[in-house]
Amino acid sequence: MMGQFRHSLLGRLLADPMAVFAMTIIVGLVVVAIFADAISPHDHTLMNLADRFAPPSSTYWLGTDNLGRDTFSRLAQGSRIALYVAIVAVSISGTIGLVLGMIAGFGPRWLDNLLLFIFDTLRAYPTIILALALAALLPRGLSTVIIVVVITSFSEYGRVVRTQTLSLKNAEFILAERAMGASAARIVFHHVLPNVLGPFFILAAMNLPVVITIEAGMSFLGIGVPPGTPSWGATLKDGFDYIRNTPWIIIAGGLPLILVTLGFTFLGEALRDQLDPKLRKSR
Amino acid sequence: MCIFGRGEKMLQYAFQRVLLALAIIFVAISALFTIMITLPGDPTTVLLGPRATPELRAAFRLSMGLDDPVLVQIANFWGRILSGDMGMDYNRNRPVSEAVFSALPHTMALVFGAIFWSATLGILLGAFSADNRNSWLDRVSGILSVGFIAAPSFVVALYSLLLFSVTLRWFPTIGAGEPGDLASRLYHLALPSFAIGLAWVGYVARIVRASMLETLGENYIRTARAFGLTRRKVIYNYALRVAILPAVQVLGVGIGGMLSSAVFAEIVFSRPGIGSLIYDSVSGRNYPVVMGSMLVAIGFFVTCALIADLVNAALDPRQRAK
Amino acid sequence: MTDTLTVDGLTVHYATREGALQALRDVALDVPAGQIVGIVGESGCGKSTLINALLQLMPENARIAAGSVRLEGEELVGAPSRRLRDMRGRDISVVFQDPMTSLNPVLTIGRQMRDIQYRETCGNAEKLSRAAAMLGRVGLPDPEAKLDAYPHELSGGQRQRVAIAMAVLMRPKLLIADEPTTALDATLEVQIIELLKELQREIGCAILFISHHLGVIAELCDRVVVMYAGEAVEEGPVADVFLHPSHPYTAKLIECDPGRMKTKVALLPAIPGDLPDMTTPPEGCIFRDRCDKATDLCRTKPEALAVNGTHWARCHFAAEYGA
């Protein structure tokens, strides 16, 4: 039954041109990330000082930076970092948010209020400013990026899941189950979880590019990836430092970020159109 | 009697929201402070730098009360803050409050500039799209909106710096303009605030369009038209008034995101402000300034979200009843 | 003297994915000056479409395919939108069904009642005092205070009184009441009906009263039009139509009216069968599929047959039934 569901969902997504566009970008990103080494024309760490500040050419498709490193190869490698951070951070913050949200929705009133207050408080931290503050305390690296993302984003999942759970809590079919003596675990796993997952995955899809942007932003500020790592943000920072010498790095470095964000945003919206029963016109 | 009753309800609502906002600021800052003082590692190294002598450290520990229990330290911290003492900026030998409050107006100008851009352009675009629903203009504006949202603010900042400042030389590349010269200030503000606001133009346009279409389908719009009010009046006076409510809310909450974007805008355009102050302090491990800036940034954000909430309640009488 | 409202051969189509939905077909009705005419029919019979067409406020996918709507002889179909707008609210006004949603939630009652007097040249204070006077007239206590209230601060019955006050404020020639009592409980319903009667006498307007409640129609109206599946199937003086229904559909409707039941039954009776598909309406009589008296003759479209005087029905056997 599950397979049929996924099949039909995929089928419906393929009928939506925006979703196809989105999936093309995302599949492209994954392919580039997997075959980054194979498609890179140069070693992304190789400093070719003779070719510093080289403009785009047939040798260096997107030019080189101030150290003579190939921009295209660095951007291709950067897709790995972006995907890695996005998947890890979204999984962690999503799981935390899913659990806390269901606890808030199902638990006693005081616990709900407490968790809501925590969600509200965490929302008060502007992401990048918190990232800067924590960067002063934590070592520089991808784990710090992930910690920042988790702290600032799990509350969002929590809120959505809580709302969804609350609306289900008093739904007739759940009251009926309860009246027949079903255990809380059965209700949660058989009824609440499947109904919560739709909005949850939509939010996750929408959040993936946000996470990628945070990683790039932190790396741009020098508080993300360690020096020398070819994160998109770090590459943009190299371009910014030599904006008058290497404008092509800024132009080329921004494009993957914009494309990936577009891709995941369109996918999230297509998913919402398909999964949200309220928005779905007819089957 | 009726007016009085309503005012009272609004006041009660406002009071609740203010209390919640204060609690949020208190907990958010206390949590951060706790992390700072309990993190493994010697806080004196963190605060005085690695080269401080053991004697200096011991004296500092004592004077800062670093050996007191955590709760006592938090209480003392808030005691100092409430008496107006945010600590010393040891790197430049000035009070933290001076550093922070000379930077804050620049960031506020940036954020309000961004709100100006997003509110005017976004509402115009959204109302226009809803008015011309399903025309090709509506579609173009829909695609533009998504594009605006998808472009990360620091990429927009970099692109606009590259295009408008470096290449076309229409706008200045660095600084916040001459002090006291409003025109120069605005000239320097235009591009950075646009870079921050662009994404929000997209959000606001989409929200205004959607809620406008929803509103135009409401029965009371049909009533207004059945009473012969003009289409213009109905759309821009009746429907828009309802349709901008969610946009106000979103912009209020969005100020958090704009503060994050402001960090990039301040660094890309080399402007003074809270963002660049924290950035510089982090590279210099200047913790008192980081803490002070965080306090002000969070306070500013929570206050703005609160104001947006209250404005919303004032505009939408239904909100207060909830 | 010309009738206040004359509808003739009105045909309205909605463009849908399945083709043109014929929401109204060849509808004719008259509302004589100073009379109250009821329209009765099940949901889906085209009542709402008719109101929208009378106001010339149609959804984008709707189109008047044929027919005319005249207000005191002036043609509304195809009239310039400026002229139509000028007539709305002044010559024709409406009380909508759901008072919870038909008033603007973010504007005070006073502001809404002031706005609809935009044609008047007097000052705002004068407009507000007129509004308050009218609120008092429709029976709202403390009308001045109500001007500052928002719709959600009033009860459903109060809101419907506000809606009626707005509708009669400009002393229209024709007042359309679209099931104004459906959302209210029975006691309020009686009060609202009485109020409408009084206002009609004071202002002298004609009223087109739409309802699915036969009792209310019988109580209030002079004449009644019975609608089924987008067609007017019978029209006549109220007493005449209800005592001597000349169309089988009217007869069924009266049989099924819960208000008429003499004995308690477990299930409310309903007319068997469904409304026909309006994208491809059947040939001949529209009610044929659900009529237990249908014969081969019913495969041809019946004309409106006069039963007596001003009572007619679209049934081949109208004369037999009405007798």
mmCIF file of C-alpha atoms in Angstrom, chain A residues 117 120-121 123-130 132-133 135-137 213 216-217 220-221 236 240 243-244 247 250-251 254-255 257-258 261-262 266 269, chain B residues 20 23-24 27-28 31-32 36 39 146 150 152 154-155 158-159 161-162 206 256 259-260 263-264 267-268 278-279 282 285 287 290 294 298 301-302:
data_model
loop_
_atom_site.group_PDB
_atom_site.id
_atom_site.type_symbol
_atom_site.label_atom_id
_atom_site.label_comp_id
_atom_site.label_asym_id
_atom_site.label_seq_id
_atom_site.Cartn_x
_atom_site.Cartn_y
_atom_site.Cartn_z
ATOM 1 C CA PHE A 117 7.779 28.856 25.393
ATOM 2 C CA ASP A 120 9.321 30.892 21.100
ATOM 3 C CA THR A 121 12.560 31.622 22.910
ATOM 4 C CA ARG A 123 12.996 31.753 17.612
ATOM 5 C CA ALA A 124 14.276 34.937 19.246
ATOM 6 C CA TYR A 125 17.850 34.154 18.187
ATOM 7 C CA PRO A 126 18.664 35.634 14.794
ATOM 8 C CA THR A 127 20.425 32.667 13.169
ATOM 9 C CA ILE A 128 23.601 34.250 11.882
ATOM 10 C CA ILE A 129 24.064 36.420 14.964
ATOM 11 C CA LEU A 130 23.744 33.365 17.195
ATOM 12 C CA LEU A 132 28.675 34.375 15.422
ATOM 13 C CA ALA A 133 28.248 34.236 19.196
ATOM 14 C CA ALA A 135 31.552 30.619 16.862
ATOM 15 C CA ALA A 136 33.411 32.585 19.484
ATOM 16 C CA LEU A 137 33.046 29.631 21.865
ATOM 17 C CA THR A 213 22.394 28.984 2.858
ATOM 18 C CA ALA A 216 27.407 29.056 3.001
ATOM 19 C CA GLY A 217 26.797 32.216 4.999
ATOM 20 C CA PHE A 220 31.475 33.268 4.012
ATOM 21 C CA LEU A 221 31.969 34.897 7.414
ATOM 22 C CA LEU A 236 32.284 33.446 -2.472
ATOM 23 C CA PHE A 240 34.582 39.045 -2.420
ATOM 24 C CA ILE A 243 36.012 41.532 -6.126
ATOM 25 C CA ARG A 244 37.784 43.800 -8.611
ATOM 26 C CA PRO A 247 34.195 39.069 -10.301
ATOM 27 C CA ILE A 250 31.061 35.920 -7.220
ATOM 28 C CA ILE A 251 28.807 35.451 -10.239
ATOM 29 C CA GLY A 254 26.140 32.585 -6.200
ATOM 30 C CA LEU A 255 24.389 30.603 -8.938
ATOM 31 C CA LEU A 257 23.002 28.621 -4.138
ATOM 32 C CA ILE A 258 20.185 30.308 -6.028
ATOM 33 C CA THR A 261 17.172 27.111 -3.244
ATOM 34 C CA LEU A 262 14.813 27.414 -6.212
ATOM 35 C CA PHE A 266 9.579 24.436 -5.878
ATOM 36 C CA GLU A 269 5.518 23.693 -2.921
ATOM 37 C CA LEU B 20 5.864 37.010 27.198
ATOM 38 C CA ALA B 23 10.331 36.450 29.517
ATOM 39 C CA ILE B 24 11.696 35.398 26.134
ATOM 40 C CA VAL B 27 15.547 33.313 29.072
ATOM 41 C CA ALA B 28 17.281 33.670 25.715
ATOM 42 C CA ALA B 31 20.806 30.701 28.375
ATOM 43 C CA LEU B 32 23.522 32.223 26.240
ATOM 44 C CA MET B 36 29.454 31.190 27.969
ATOM 45 C CA LEU B 39 31.657 25.981 28.611
ATOM 46 C CA VAL B 146 9.991 33.008 -6.020
ATOM 47 C CA ALA B 150 15.350 31.899 -3.464
ATOM 48 C CA PRO B 152 20.256 34.189 -0.400
ATOM 49 C CA PHE B 154 24.414 37.681 0.913
ATOM 50 C CA VAL B 155 24.439 36.554 -2.693
ATOM 51 C CA LEU B 158 27.396 40.542 -3.467
ATOM 52 C CA TYR B 159 25.658 40.667 -6.846
ATOM 53 C CA LEU B 161 27.687 45.358 -4.997
ATOM 54 C CA LEU B 162 29.326 43.924 -8.074
ATOM 55 C CA ARG B 206 3.047 36.185 -2.406
ATOM 56 C CA GLY B 256 15.094 38.091 12.922
ATOM 57 C CA LEU B 259 19.117 40.965 11.344
ATOM 58 C CA SER B 260 21.000 37.925 10.092
ATOM 59 C CA VAL B 263 25.392 41.020 9.211
ATOM 60 C CA PHE B 264 26.204 40.194 5.592
ATOM 61 C CA ILE B 267 30.261 43.257 5.963
ATOM 62 C CA VAL B 268 29.786 43.268 2.188
ATOM 63 C CA ILE B 278 29.781 41.195 16.565
ATOM 64 C CA TYR B 279 31.816 39.993 13.600
ATOM 65 C CA VAL B 282 34.266 37.394 17.422
ATOM 66 C CA ARG B 285 37.489 37.097 20.995
ATOM 67 C CA TYR B 287 33.264 38.406 24.676
ATOM 68 C CA VAL B 290 29.555 39.824 21.789
ATOM 69 C CA MET B 294 23.484 39.768 21.349
ATOM 70 C CA ILE B 298 17.613 39.937 20.519
ATOM 71 C CA PHE B 301 14.045 41.604 17.320
ATOM 72 C CA VAL B 302 11.649 40.591 20.094
#
